[in-house]
Structure formats: structure tokens, C-alpha cells
């Protein structure tokens, strides 16, 4: 069985004309295989034309990977001398239909010197799907089928896969995912009218020409904050031009009892969006299908280019295509997959029990609002939830030193690749993840089903923790296309993970999510790194979102040199501005966030813990960092597989200045050391903080307001005021026609307007027309080299910011405003009658200067 000419089987990869479209993808596989060449090893061959009664040589290959794994297992059991250098299972070109998952067990483990490798030659597909053949043009009519579909529908028998008609939620026609028939066409959705939590019902508007009388099998998808829910419809009650829906259990109770995320009701931004699906009366446009479970028929309206007499139509049948199943005392080790394509997995839980996710696709088993808020770890916590984990095409438990390299994970219903508990020192590198209903990659424990999600996880036996894994140079595109609240790459409680040089695009929610638990309490997580990734075209459907999102305490962890750009304009977002490039959420602590390129500093730090360091993030990051992010050169061939982007548009964040003022009791201001630490934790420059008497002023960006409104409370001021009403703005470029200097200092002053409201209005009116009626004032500011002069108002108090070239002094520049310009003196004299000192000024003091902290 041992091959003495190991390169022999490689030659056809280069000469076969049939492989040209796959050649770039597999060259890397070839090189990796040659690098691992060892003379003292055994090859086992598999071919679609083989037979499991064969011996597994190149001349007499086996027919299935299952048999090859078994043969390799026997060689290891017998400690055969031929496997000293390892075992290679070499799979020939073709589609291998699976009738059960491939299972890798501890007995299949290799060693560092004798690994087991499963390698593809040309294109190898492990498919959990079933072909649907025998398509015919529908003759006659079917009850409920819309008139628009008459003469356009094709029908076939549902395959008998396991003794019953195959139940499925996805369908691929010539490699393109078809649409399960729904009541709104394209990207359109309706808006719920109300949600009744006590009755567990929802009222929706009725559409013209669409009947809701036959609800057996009908489902509702509802969009709520950062997650969707799939709810099976139990009954429909018509009330005028509306319908009241009730739902199946257990999802009905969970959906109505859990507080976050919940249905959204808002006159301002619109109620939660929804659509109904899986009814024949919704089959009304090309690309849609409906499975008649009772009569074992499938109906499909072909797209323009599809010939159903020749089309390849595949429905998924298996939830798991591959399972690597070790134990805590006997993990699977040193198993590698190279160049294999995993395709056509299913996930049927939503059809059987509904699907109400908590976050990142983790579905709730139970969830409710606490009557009395508070837990030992979090006094303000108001909700409890226990979650399960969606199925995955490839599932790994208790495995070390395994690898997936240059593989393809495509056409999958739920998660693509899931490394769960007890997985360490594994490598996920150079793979394509595309057309996946849920997350591309999940890794680490999120929550055990028996453990409430907010409880910190830190097991006594550290072997449970997912540690020291690498996710590197993968392309993740067009994933989360069914469960919109899933993520590109999701890491739960992980330790020492490295997420490096991946490109993630066309995702419905966040690109990378790392952490779980919503807790500042130290837990299993530490020493994690997210670096040099390129994340763009994300947030396609859901907000409360970021390119990179974190949770909970993770000491010695780093988010560095990533590029995050181009978030979609999600059409049904509950809070249209609640999107971010970077988002450190509840409990996030001990992170260094540095040198990440984003178009603006639109970040959120929500209820963070201590010792986060933010440094040099935003559009001024060095160009070489921006260029180096994403796939490294040897893996850029994957970019040919990127999905087409939606035309819904990209958000642009407008960066405007704002001022915060903090007032303290009895001059009890924080020390400069405390303020310097606060600035580093909150993405501020220490130079943006100023003092006067018992007051602090922070001159910053409106993009940081949401975070600072929370974190400023830590400084224990008696009052926090936001100045975001910018009513006067002198700009050097606009008003002087000059290019601003590269760097400047800000001088901050404050004053009150007099209490007379009529005089306050006069003051504001003067400033509205100053540029037109008093042009000499602008001329004076230009002479004085002022770069910007902005005035903010909160009630009757004003904040004036004068920006001057860095290193110069206001006392030297200010006299230039009046030089040969008597109108400025006239203006200043006129304005004095409208102004008085703020609380704490001396009797003859009007304007006060805030000094920068040292």
C-alpha cells in the first residue's frame, strides 16, 4: 500500500484542461502537500469510481472517505510500520454524496511526526445534498397558486431520503440559492402594527391579492434590533384590513417574554420589519420555490437563464457533513484537511421549534425579564437567557493540532465551521466561506445550555477552553444570508486566539465578534489578538453593529492594524445611526485598540470595564497599515470569489465638534493622572481636556457622544452638560480662502448670555448675519491666523473654541484682529452688553479661559 513515487498522482493537476478554473485554488494545496512530503508514509486513495471493497491504492481506490478513514484507523490500531511518516488520504475529483456525517474519532488521531491528511486532487466536494430530478412544467392549476404564476411553474417530486419526503429550507439551482416563497418580493418587507406580549400575538397589515387562509407550515421572519426571529404561524385571525398572528410553542413564549432584542415599536423610525414565508400563495416571482410537504411536491418559478430540463437542483439533507469528536481526556490530534469543498448542509430546528436568537445566532432555550433586577455579577441586569448553538456543516469538539487549509465552505444552511469546546492549537487558513445562512466560523464556548449567558465562564479544568487557535487569510463573503444576526467570525470564551489577515465582506451584521458574557469579571478569556483584517460591506440588515465587536474582560488582548470600512445603509434599522466601525460592548476590559484604519472615529464603548487603551485609530493611520490589511499575497486569488455587493448604499459618518462640560462640587476635580488614564480608555487625546475652577471641558467629536454620555459618569461630576448646538462657525478655508495649517491648538472660553430672552435672540441674530453684514470681523480673524472659531450654546451658556497654529500664543495673535480694523472694536463693544460671567467668576470677569490639563 505504500507508494514509492509520491509525486506521481500530482501530475494530472497541471495537464488536465478540465481543471483550469480550479488551478489557482489548488496550487497552494499542492505546494503544502509537497512541503509535507515524507518518504516513510502511506497513501490511501479514494475515487468516485472506486469501490469500498478495493484495497485503497491508486490503481484500486476506495469509493468513500468513510472507508478510507476506517482503513487509516486500522493502520494506527495495528501500529503499522508504513505510517511512521503519516497517512495521506488522497481524494480524486468529484462529488461525494454523503448519507451520514464523516466522523473522526480519537482513534483516528495522528501525531506531530505522523499526521493524517485528507487531501483533494482537483475539485472534491463532500455534499450533504440530494439532487432533485424529473422536473416538468406544471399542467393545470394548484389551489392557492397566484394567477401571476400560471404557466411559469415547474414541479418535481420531493426525494425520499430517509423513508420520508425530504424536509428542507434551502434550494440551490445551478449553484445559486433560490428563495423560499415569501409575501414581499425582493428586499421589501412590511412593518408590524403591534406586538401583544400577554397574548403572544402580532398584528400585521393585509396585502392586496394575497390570502393568509392556509397557514400550515407558514412562518414569520421578524427583524428586531440585532437579531431576527423565525416564528411558525399557528393561526391567523382577520380583523378588517389587518391580521392577528399567533405562533407555535416554544418560540411563541420565548419571543414574547424575552426583553432583548424585542419587537420594535416606533413612530419615528418605524416598527419592526417582517415578512411571511413558506406558503404557495406567496410563489409569485422568478427564483422562488415552495415545498408541499403533504403531497411531496416541490414547485419552482425558474429565473430567466434557467433551463429546468438541464438544471442541477440540490436540496440539503444532512446537518453535519463532518464531525471531529474527541473527549477531554482523549482529544483528536493532528488531522488536516486540504482543498476539500464542504457543500449543501441543512438546519431544520427553525422548522421544528422556531428560532429566537439572543445574539450571534445563539438561539434562546429560555429567556425572560427579571421582576427584580440584579445578579451577583451585575446589579443592573434585568434579563436572563439560556442559549443553544446552531448546527454546523463541520463541527469540532476536543481536538488539538488539526487544520483546515485551502478548503471551501459553500452553500450551507447554518454555521460553516465550528470549533467548540476543548479545541486548541488548531489552524483555519486560506479557506473560502461563501453562501452560508449563518456564521462562517464559530470558535470557543459561548454558553453551556445549562448556564445563564451572563455568568462568567472559567472552568476548573482548563482543557475545556478553546486556546491558541489561528484563523488566518480566509475570505468570508455572502454569509449570514438567512440568520441576519449571525456574524462573519464569532469567538466566544477563547484564549490566545489569533484572527489575522482575513477579509470579511457582504455580511448582515458584524464582521468579527469576540467575547461573551457581558461581564467585567475576569474569566477564561485572555491574550487574544485581532490584527490586520479587512472588513467592509457589513451591517447589510442589522444595526447595533460593528466591523469588530467585543464583550467582557480579556486581559492582554489586542485589536490592531485592521481596516474597517463601508457599512451598508440597512433599510429597516431601528436606530439608523447606531452603527460603528469598532464597538467594545459591555464589560470589555484590558484591550489595546491601536492603529486601526477607519474613515472616521465612529466607535462605541458601551459599559466598558477598566484598562482599555485606545491609540491612533481613524483616518490618519499610516497608509502601509491600510495596504497590508486583508489577505496576504499568496491568498489573494480567493478574492475572485467575492460576492457581488448590494446597491443599497454605504453610510458616511459626519464628524462634527461638540463640547462636554462637567461641573464638580467644591473644586473636587479628578487629578491629571486620573484624567490622562480616562482619556486613554475612552479614545480621547489628553490635550482635549481643559480645566477652570470646579469645571472640566472636553472638546471632542459628535461621534463619541454616545460613549462619553456613559463613561463620563465615572468621574462623579454633579452635572454633565453637552454642547452640540453649533450656531457660529468661522472656517479658515471657507472664510479666508486659505488652506488650514496641519496642526493647531484649541483655546476654550466660556460666558453666559444675559437672562433677558429678547437680548439673547438679538445676540444670535447678529451672529447669523455677521459674515454678510460685518465682513471686517472675518478679515480680522484671518489676519490673526485663526484656523477656526466655533461657538456652542447650551441654554444661555456659550462655549467658544478658537483654533490657532500649533505652538503660537493667543495673546500674540489676538491683537492682529483689530490691527487697522476698527470695526472689530465696534463689534466687541456691541457684544459686551449681551454677556456676563458664568457661576464662579469674579464681579468684573466675563469670559473665562479653560486651561489644558498638563
Coordinates of N, CA, C and O in Angstrom, one line a residue, residues 572-696:
X572 N -34.0 48.8 7.2 CA -35.0 48.6 8.3 C -34.4 48.7 9.7 O -35.0 48.2 10.7
X573 N -33.3 49.4 9.8 CA -32.6 49.6 11.1 C -33.5 50.4 12.1 O -34.1 51.4 11.7
X574 N -33.6 49.9 13.3 CA -34.4 50.5 14.3 C -33.9 51.9 14.7 O -34.6 52.9 14.9
X575 N -32.5 52.0 14.9 CA -31.8 53.2 15.2 C -30.8 53.4 14.0 O -29.7 52.9 14.0
X576 N -31.2 54.2 13.0 CA -30.4 54.3 11.8 C -28.9 54.8 12.0 O -28.1 54.5 11.2
X577 N -28.7 55.5 13.1 CA -27.3 56.0 13.3 C -26.5 55.1 14.3 O -25.4 55.3 14.6
X578 N -27.1 54.0 14.7 CA -26.5 53.1 15.7 C -25.7 52.0 15.1 O -25.9 50.9 15.2
X579 N -24.6 52.5 14.4 CA -23.7 51.6 13.7 C -22.3 52.2 14.0 O -22.1 53.4 14.2
X580 N -21.3 51.2 14.0 CA -20.0 51.6 14.4 C -18.9 50.8 13.6 O -19.2 49.8 13.0
X581 N -17.7 51.4 13.5 CA -16.6 50.7 13.0 C -16.0 49.7 14.0 O -15.7 48.6 13.7
X582 N -15.8 50.2 15.2 CA -15.3 49.4 16.3 C -16.2 49.6 17.5 O -16.8 50.7 17.7
X583 N -16.5 48.5 18.2 CA -17.5 48.5 19.3 C -17.1 47.6 20.4 O -17.1 46.4 20.3
X584 N -16.6 48.2 21.5 CA -16.3 47.5 22.7 C -17.5 47.5 23.6 O -17.8 48.6 24.2
X585 N -18.2 46.4 23.7 CA -19.5 46.4 24.4 C -19.3 46.0 25.8 O -18.2 45.8 26.3
X586 N -20.4 45.6 26.5 CA -20.5 45.5 27.9 C -19.3 44.7 28.5 O -19.1 43.5 28.1
X587 N -18.7 45.3 29.5 CA -17.6 44.6 30.2 C -16.3 44.5 29.5 O -15.3 44.1 30.1
X588 N -16.2 45.0 28.3 CA -14.9 44.9 27.6 C -13.8 45.6 28.4 O -13.9 46.8 28.7
X589 N -12.7 44.9 28.7 CA -11.7 45.4 29.6 C -10.3 44.9 29.1 O -10.2 43.8 28.6
X590 N -9.3 45.7 29.4 CA -7.9 45.3 29.3 C -7.5 45.1 27.8 O -6.6 44.3 27.5
X591 N -8.2 45.8 26.9 CA -7.8 45.8 25.5 C -6.9 46.9 25.1 O -7.0 48.0 25.6
X592 N -6.0 46.6 24.2 CA -5.3 47.7 23.5 C -5.9 47.8 22.0 O -5.8 46.8 21.3
X593 N -6.4 48.9 21.7 CA -7.0 49.2 20.4 C -6.2 50.2 19.7 O -6.3 51.4 20.1
X594 N -5.4 49.8 18.7 CA -4.4 50.7 18.2 C -4.2 50.6 16.7 O -4.2 49.4 16.2
X595 N -4.0 51.7 16.0 CA -3.6 51.7 14.6 C -4.6 51.0 13.7 O -4.2 50.4 12.7
X596 N -5.9 51.2 14.0 CA -6.9 50.6 13.1 C -7.4 51.7 12.2 O -7.8 52.8 12.7
X597 N -7.4 51.4 10.9 CA -7.9 52.5 10.0 C -9.4 52.4 9.8 O -9.9 51.3 9.5
X598 N -10.1 53.5 10.0 CA -11.5 53.6 9.7 C -11.7 55.0 9.1 O -10.9 55.9 9.3
X599 N -12.8 55.2 8.3 CA -13.0 56.5 7.7 C -13.2 57.7 8.6 O -12.8 58.8 8.4
X600 N -13.8 57.4 9.8 CA -14.0 58.3 10.9 C -13.9 57.6 12.2 O -13.9 56.3 12.2
X601 N -13.8 58.3 13.3 CA -13.7 57.6 14.6 C -15.1 57.4 15.1 O -15.4 57.8 16.3
X602 N -15.9 56.7 14.4 CA -17.3 56.3 14.8 C -17.2 55.0 15.6 O -17.3 53.9 15.0
X603 N -16.9 55.1 16.9 CA -16.8 53.9 17.7 C -17.7 54.0 18.9 O -18.2 55.0 19.2
X604 N -18.0 52.8 19.5 CA -18.8 52.8 20.7 C -18.1 52.0 21.8 O -17.7 50.9 21.6
X605 N -18.0 52.7 23.0 CA -17.6 52.0 24.2 C -18.8 51.9 25.2 O -19.0 52.9 25.8
X606 N -19.4 50.8 25.2 CA -20.7 50.7 26.0 C -20.4 49.9 27.2 O -20.1 48.7 27.2
X607 N -20.6 50.6 28.4 CA -20.4 49.9 29.7 C -19.1 49.1 29.8 O -19.1 48.0 30.2
X608 N -18.0 49.7 29.4 CA -16.7 49.0 29.4 C -16.2 48.9 30.8 O -16.5 49.7 31.7
X609 N -15.3 47.9 31.0 CA -14.6 47.8 32.2 C -13.3 48.6 32.1 O -13.1 49.5 31.3
X610 N -12.3 48.3 33.0 CA -11.1 49.1 33.1 C -10.0 48.8 32.1 O -10.0 47.7 31.5
X611 N -9.1 49.7 32.1 CA -7.8 49.5 31.4 C -7.8 49.1 30.0 O -7.1 48.3 29.5
X612 N -8.7 49.8 29.2 CA -8.7 49.8 27.8 C -7.8 50.9 27.3 O -7.8 52.0 27.8
X613 N -6.9 50.7 26.3 CA -6.1 51.7 25.8 C -6.4 51.9 24.3 O -6.3 51.0 23.5
X614 N -6.9 53.1 24.0 CA -7.2 53.5 22.6 C -6.1 54.4 22.1 O -5.8 55.4 22.7
X615 N -5.5 54.1 21.0 CA -4.4 54.9 20.5 C -4.3 54.9 19.0 O -4.3 53.8 18.4
X616 N -4.3 56.1 18.4 CA -4.1 56.3 16.9 C -5.0 55.4 16.0 O -4.5 54.6 15.2
X617 N -6.3 55.6 16.2 CA -7.3 54.9 15.4 C -8.0 56.0 14.5 O -8.2 57.1 15.0
X618 N -8.4 55.6 13.3 CA -9.1 56.5 12.5 C -8.5 56.7 11.1 O -7.6 56.0 10.7
X619 N -8.8 57.8 10.4 CA -8.4 58.0 9.0 C -6.9 58.4 8.9 O -6.4 58.4 7.8
X620 N -6.2 58.8 10.0 CA -4.9 59.2 9.9 C -3.9 58.1 10.1 O -2.6 58.4 10.1
X621 N -4.3 56.9 10.2 CA -3.4 55.7 10.3 C -2.6 55.6 9.1 O -3.0 55.9 8.0
X622 N -1.3 55.2 9.3 CA -0.4 55.1 8.2 C -0.9 54.3 7.0 O -1.6 53.3 7.2
X623 N -0.6 54.8 5.8 CA -1.1 54.1 4.6 C -0.6 52.7 4.4 O -1.3 51.8 3.9
X624 N 0.6 52.4 4.9 CA 1.1 51.0 4.8 C 0.3 50.0 5.6 O 0.1 48.9 5.2
X625 N -0.2 50.5 6.7 CA -1.1 49.6 7.5 C -2.4 49.3 6.8 O -2.9 48.2 6.7
X626 N -2.9 50.4 6.1 CA -4.1 50.2 5.3 C -3.9 49.2 4.2 O -4.8 48.3 3.9
X627 N -2.8 49.3 3.5 CA -2.5 48.5 2.4 C -2.2 47.0 2.8 O -2.5 46.1 2.0
X628 N -1.7 46.8 4.0 CA -1.3 45.4 4.4 C -2.4 44.6 5.0 O -2.3 43.4 5.2
X629 N -3.5 45.3 5.3 CA -4.7 44.6 5.9 C -5.3 43.7 4.9 O -5.3 43.9 3.7
X630 N -5.9 42.6 5.3 CA -6.6 41.7 4.5 C -5.7 40.5 4.0 O -4.7 40.3 4.6
X631 N -6.2 39.8 3.0 CA -5.5 38.6 2.6 C -4.1 39.0 2.1 O -3.8 39.9 1.4
X632 N -3.1 38.2 2.6 CA -1.7 38.3 2.1 C -1.6 37.8 0.7 O -2.5 37.0 0.2
X633 N -0.6 38.2 0.0 CA -0.4 37.9 -1.5 C -0.7 36.5 -1.9 O -1.4 36.2 -2.9
X634 N -0.1 35.5 -1.2 CA -0.3 34.1 -1.6 C -1.8 33.7 -1.6 O -2.1 32.7 -2.2
X635 N -2.6 34.4 -0.9 CA -4.0 34.0 -0.8 C -5.0 34.9 -1.5 O -6.2 34.8 -1.4
X636 N -4.5 35.9 -2.2 CA -5.4 36.9 -2.9 C -6.1 36.3 -4.1 O -7.1 37.0 -4.5
X637 N -5.8 35.2 -4.5 CA -6.6 34.5 -5.6 C -8.0 34.3 -5.1 O -8.9 34.2 -5.9
X638 N -8.2 34.2 -3.8 CA -9.5 34.0 -3.3 C -10.5 35.1 -3.6 O -11.7 35.0 -3.6
X639 N -9.9 36.3 -3.8 CA -10.7 37.5 -4.0 C -11.6 37.4 -5.2 O -12.6 38.1 -5.3
X640 N -11.3 36.5 -6.1 CA -12.1 36.3 -7.3 C -13.5 35.7 -6.9 O -14.4 35.8 -7.7
X641 N -13.6 35.2 -5.7 CA -14.8 34.6 -5.2 C -15.7 35.5 -4.4 O -16.8 35.1 -3.9
X642 N -15.3 36.8 -4.3 CA -16.1 37.7 -3.5 C -17.5 37.9 -4.1 O -17.7 37.9 -5.3
X643 N -18.5 38.0 -3.2 CA -19.8 38.2 -3.6 C -20.1 39.5 -4.2 O -19.3 40.5 -4.0
X644 N -21.1 39.7 -5.0 CA -21.5 41.0 -5.6 C -22.1 41.8 -4.4 O -23.0 41.3 -3.7
X645 N -21.8 43.0 -4.3 CA -22.3 43.9 -3.2 C -23.7 44.4 -3.6 O -24.0 44.6 -4.7
X646 N -24.4 44.6 -2.5 CA -25.8 45.2 -2.7 C -25.6 46.6 -3.2 O -24.6 47.3 -2.9
X647 N -26.7 47.1 -3.8 CA -26.7 48.5 -4.3 C -27.4 49.4 -3.3 O -27.8 50.6 -3.7
X648 N -27.6 49.0 -2.1 CA -28.4 49.8 -1.1 C -27.6 51.0 -0.6 O -28.2 51.8 0.1
X649 N -26.3 51.2 -0.9 CA -25.6 52.4 -0.5 C -24.8 52.1 0.8 O -25.0 51.2 1.5
X650 N -23.8 53.1 1.0 CA -22.8 53.0 2.1 C -23.0 54.2 3.0 O -23.2 55.3 2.5
X651 N -23.0 54.0 4.3 CA -23.1 55.1 5.3 C -21.8 55.9 5.3 O -20.7 55.4 5.2
X652 N -22.0 57.2 5.5 CA -20.9 58.1 5.7 C -21.2 58.8 7.0 O -22.3 59.4 7.2
X653 N -20.3 58.8 8.0 CA -20.4 59.4 9.3 C -19.9 60.8 9.2 O -18.7 61.0 8.8
X654 N -20.7 61.8 9.5 CA -20.3 63.2 9.5 C -19.7 63.6 10.9 O -20.3 63.4 11.9
X655 N -18.4 64.0 10.8 CA -17.6 64.2 12.1 C -17.8 65.7 12.4 O -17.3 66.6 11.7
X656 N -18.5 66.0 13.5 CA -18.8 67.4 13.9 C -18.2 67.6 15.3 O -18.3 66.7 16.1
X657 N -17.8 68.8 15.7 CA -17.3 69.0 17.0 C -18.4 69.2 18.0 O -19.5 69.7 17.7
X658 N -18.2 68.8 19.2 CA -19.1 69.0 20.3 C -18.3 69.3 21.6 O -17.0 69.1 21.6
X659 N -18.9 69.8 22.6 CA -18.2 70.1 23.9 C -19.0 69.5 25.0 O -20.3 69.6 25.1
X660 N -18.3 68.8 25.9 CA -18.9 68.4 27.2 C -18.3 69.3 28.3 O -17.1 69.6 28.3
X661 N -19.2 69.6 29.2 CA -18.8 70.4 30.4 C -19.2 69.6 31.6 O -20.3 69.1 31.8
X662 N -18.3 69.4 32.6 CA -18.5 68.6 33.8 C -18.3 69.6 35.0 O -17.3 70.3 35.1
X663 N -19.3 69.7 35.8 CA -19.3 70.6 37.0 C -19.2 69.8 38.2 O -20.0 68.8 38.4
X664 N -18.2 70.1 39.1 CA -17.9 69.3 40.3 C -18.2 70.1 41.5 O -18.2 71.3 41.5
X665 N -18.4 69.4 42.6 CA -18.7 70.1 43.9 C -17.4 70.4 44.6 O -16.5 69.6 44.7
X666 N -17.3 71.7 45.0 CA -16.2 72.1 45.9 C -14.8 71.9 45.2 O -13.9 71.5 45.8
X667 N -14.8 72.2 43.9 CA -13.5 72.1 43.2 C -12.8 70.7 43.3 O -11.6 70.5 43.2
X668 N -13.7 69.7 43.5 CA -13.1 68.3 43.7 C -13.0 67.6 42.4 O -13.6 66.6 42.1
X669 N -12.1 68.2 41.6 CA -11.9 67.6 40.2 C -10.9 66.4 40.3 O -10.1 66.3 41.2
X670 N -11.1 65.5 39.3 CA -10.1 64.4 39.2 C -8.7 64.9 39.0 O -8.5 65.9 38.4
X671 N -7.7 64.1 39.4 CA -6.3 64.5 39.2 C -6.0 64.4 37.7 O -6.7 63.7 36.9
X672 N -4.9 65.1 37.3 CA -4.5 65.0 35.9 C -4.1 63.5 35.6 O -4.3 63.1 34.4
X673 N -3.6 62.8 36.5 CA -3.3 61.4 36.3 C -4.5 60.6 36.0 O -4.6 59.7 35.0
X674 N -5.6 60.8 36.8 CA -6.9 60.1 36.5 C -7.4 60.5 35.2 O -7.9 59.7 34.4
X675 N -7.3 61.8 34.8 CA -7.9 62.3 33.5 C -7.1 61.7 32.4 O -7.7 61.4 31.3
X676 N -5.8 61.6 32.5 CA -5.0 61.0 31.5 C -5.3 59.6 31.2 O -5.5 59.1 30.1
X677 N -5.5 58.8 32.3 CA -6.0 57.4 32.2 C -7.4 57.3 31.5 O -7.6 56.5 30.7
X678 N -8.3 58.2 31.9 CA -9.6 58.3 31.4 C -9.5 58.5 29.9 O -10.3 57.9 29.1
X679 N -8.7 59.4 29.4 CA -8.5 59.7 28.0 C -8.1 58.5 27.2 O -8.6 58.2 26.2
X680 N -7.1 57.8 27.8 CA -6.6 56.6 27.1 C -7.6 55.5 26.9 O -7.7 54.8 26.0
X681 N -8.5 55.4 28.0 CA -9.5 54.3 27.9 C -10.7 54.7 27.0 O -11.4 53.8 26.6
X682 N -10.8 56.0 26.7 CA -12.0 56.4 26.0 C -11.8 57.1 24.7 O -12.6 57.9 24.2
X683 N -10.7 56.7 24.0 CA -10.4 57.2 22.7 C -10.4 58.7 22.6 O -10.9 59.3 21.6
X684 N -9.8 59.3 23.6 CA -9.6 60.8 23.6 C -8.1 61.1 23.7 O -7.3 60.4 24.2
X685 N -7.8 62.3 23.2 CA -6.5 62.9 23.4 C -6.5 63.6 24.7 O -7.5 64.3 25.0
X686 N -5.5 63.4 25.5 CA -5.4 64.2 26.8 C -5.5 65.7 26.6 O -6.0 66.4 27.4
X687 N -5.0 66.1 25.4 CA -5.0 67.5 25.1 C -6.4 68.1 24.8 O -6.6 69.3 24.6
X688 N -7.4 67.2 24.7 CA -8.8 67.7 24.5 C -9.5 68.0 25.8 O -10.7 68.3 25.8
X689 N -8.8 67.8 27.0 CA -9.5 68.1 28.3 C -8.9 69.3 28.9 O -7.7 69.5 29.0
X690 N -9.8 70.2 29.4 CA -9.4 71.5 29.9 C -10.1 71.7 31.3 O -11.1 71.2 31.6
X691 N -9.5 72.6 32.1 CA -10.0 72.9 33.4 C -10.2 74.4 33.7 O -9.5 75.2 33.1
X692 N -11.2 74.7 34.5 CA -11.3 76.0 35.1 C -12.1 75.9 36.4 O -13.2 75.3 36.4
X693 N -11.5 76.3 37.5 CA -12.2 76.2 38.8 C -12.7 74.8 39.1 O -12.0 73.9 39.1
X694 N -14.0 74.7 39.2 CA -14.7 73.4 39.5 C -15.2 72.8 38.3 O -16.1 71.9 38.4
X695 N -14.7 73.1 37.1 CA -15.3 72.6 35.8 C -14.2 72.0 35.0 O -13.1 72.4 34.9
X696 N -14.6 71.0 34.2 CA -13.8 70.4 33.2 C -14.6 70.6 31.9 O -15.8 70.5 31.8

